[in-house]
Coordinates of C-alpha atoms in Angstrom, one line a residue:
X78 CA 111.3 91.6 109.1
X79 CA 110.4 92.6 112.5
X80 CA 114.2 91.4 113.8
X81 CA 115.2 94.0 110.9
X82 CA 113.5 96.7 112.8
X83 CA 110.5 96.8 110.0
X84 CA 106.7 97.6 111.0
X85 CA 105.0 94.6 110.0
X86 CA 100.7 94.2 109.5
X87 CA 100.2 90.6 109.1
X88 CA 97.0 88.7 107.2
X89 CA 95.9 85.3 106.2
X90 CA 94.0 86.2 103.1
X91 CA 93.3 88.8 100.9
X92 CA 90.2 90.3 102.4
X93 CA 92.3 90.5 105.6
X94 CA 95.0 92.2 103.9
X95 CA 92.6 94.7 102.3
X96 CA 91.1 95.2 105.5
X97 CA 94.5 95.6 107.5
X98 CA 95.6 98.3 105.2
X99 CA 92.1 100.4 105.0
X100 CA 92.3 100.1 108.7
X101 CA 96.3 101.6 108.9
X102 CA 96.9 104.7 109.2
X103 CA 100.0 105.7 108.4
X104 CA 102.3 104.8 105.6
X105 CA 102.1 100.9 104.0
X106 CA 106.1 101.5 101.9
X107 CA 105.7 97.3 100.7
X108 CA 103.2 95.0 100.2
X109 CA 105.2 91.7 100.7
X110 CA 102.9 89.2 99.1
X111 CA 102.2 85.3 97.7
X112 CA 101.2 85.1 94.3
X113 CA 98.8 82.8 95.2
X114 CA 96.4 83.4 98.2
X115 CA 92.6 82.7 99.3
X116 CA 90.7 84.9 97.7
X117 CA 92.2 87.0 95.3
X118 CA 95.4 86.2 93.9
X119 CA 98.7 88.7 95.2
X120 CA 98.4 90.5 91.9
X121 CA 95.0 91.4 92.3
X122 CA 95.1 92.2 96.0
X123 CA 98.0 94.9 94.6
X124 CA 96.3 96.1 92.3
X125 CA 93.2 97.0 95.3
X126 CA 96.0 98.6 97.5
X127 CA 97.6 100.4 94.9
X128 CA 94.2 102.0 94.5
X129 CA 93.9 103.9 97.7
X130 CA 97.8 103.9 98.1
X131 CA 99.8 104.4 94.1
X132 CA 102.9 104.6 95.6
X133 CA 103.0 101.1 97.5
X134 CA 105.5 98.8 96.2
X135 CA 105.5 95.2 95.6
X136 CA 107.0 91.9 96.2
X137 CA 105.4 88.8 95.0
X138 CA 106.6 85.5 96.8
X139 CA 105.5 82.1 95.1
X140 CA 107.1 78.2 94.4
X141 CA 106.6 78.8 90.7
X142 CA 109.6 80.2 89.3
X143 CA 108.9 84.1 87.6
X144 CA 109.2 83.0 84.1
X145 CA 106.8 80.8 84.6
X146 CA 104.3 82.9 85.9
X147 CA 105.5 85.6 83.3
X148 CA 104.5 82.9 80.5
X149 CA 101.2 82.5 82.4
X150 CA 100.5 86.2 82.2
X151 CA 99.5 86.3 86.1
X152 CA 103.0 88.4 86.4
X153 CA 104.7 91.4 84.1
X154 CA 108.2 90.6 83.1
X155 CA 110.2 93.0 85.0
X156 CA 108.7 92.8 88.7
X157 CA 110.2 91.7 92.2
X158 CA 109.7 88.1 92.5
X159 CA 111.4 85.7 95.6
X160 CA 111.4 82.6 94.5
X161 CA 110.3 80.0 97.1
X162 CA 111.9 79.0 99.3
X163 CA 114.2 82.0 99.6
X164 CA 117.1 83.2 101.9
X165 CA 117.2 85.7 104.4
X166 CA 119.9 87.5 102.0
X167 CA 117.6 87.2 99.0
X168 CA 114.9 88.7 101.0
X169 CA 117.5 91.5 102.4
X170 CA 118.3 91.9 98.2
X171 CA 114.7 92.1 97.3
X172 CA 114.0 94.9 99.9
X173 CA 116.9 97.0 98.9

């Protein structure tokens, strides 16, 4: 992402990712994320950010395919998944 000339805040976990973006100060356009992570899941950490920040959007990233995780209920039909592992022109798709 950096390579594409994107700004990128990094973090391990979720707490770290809530922390990163209520430390940022300017804009935070994409929250680029795993479905599963320590801590909360990538759902839930969205639904934090999205909190202080209603415009972010969001791309979840997981192994599980995303009718899978639809048929779990931990995703909405409907929303941006790359499916693991995934192409740089998948990636390049997803952020379009």
């Amino acid at each position: 992402l950096k390579a594409r000339g994107y700004t990128v805040l990094t973090a391990d976990s979720s707490s770290e990712a809530e922390r990163v973006a209520g430390e940022h100060r300017g804009p935070i356009d994409l929250l680029l994320t795993d479905m599963v992570l320590p801590g909360l899941s990538g759902r839930e950490l969205a639904d934090r950010l999205r909190a202080w920040r209603p415009t972010l959007r969001v791309i979840y990233m997981s192994a599980y395919p995303a009718d899978v995780l639809v048929r779990q209920g931990r995703l909405e039909p409907g929303l941006w998944t790359l499916e693991k592992p995934f192409t740089e022109e998948s990636l390049d798709a997803a952020l379009r």
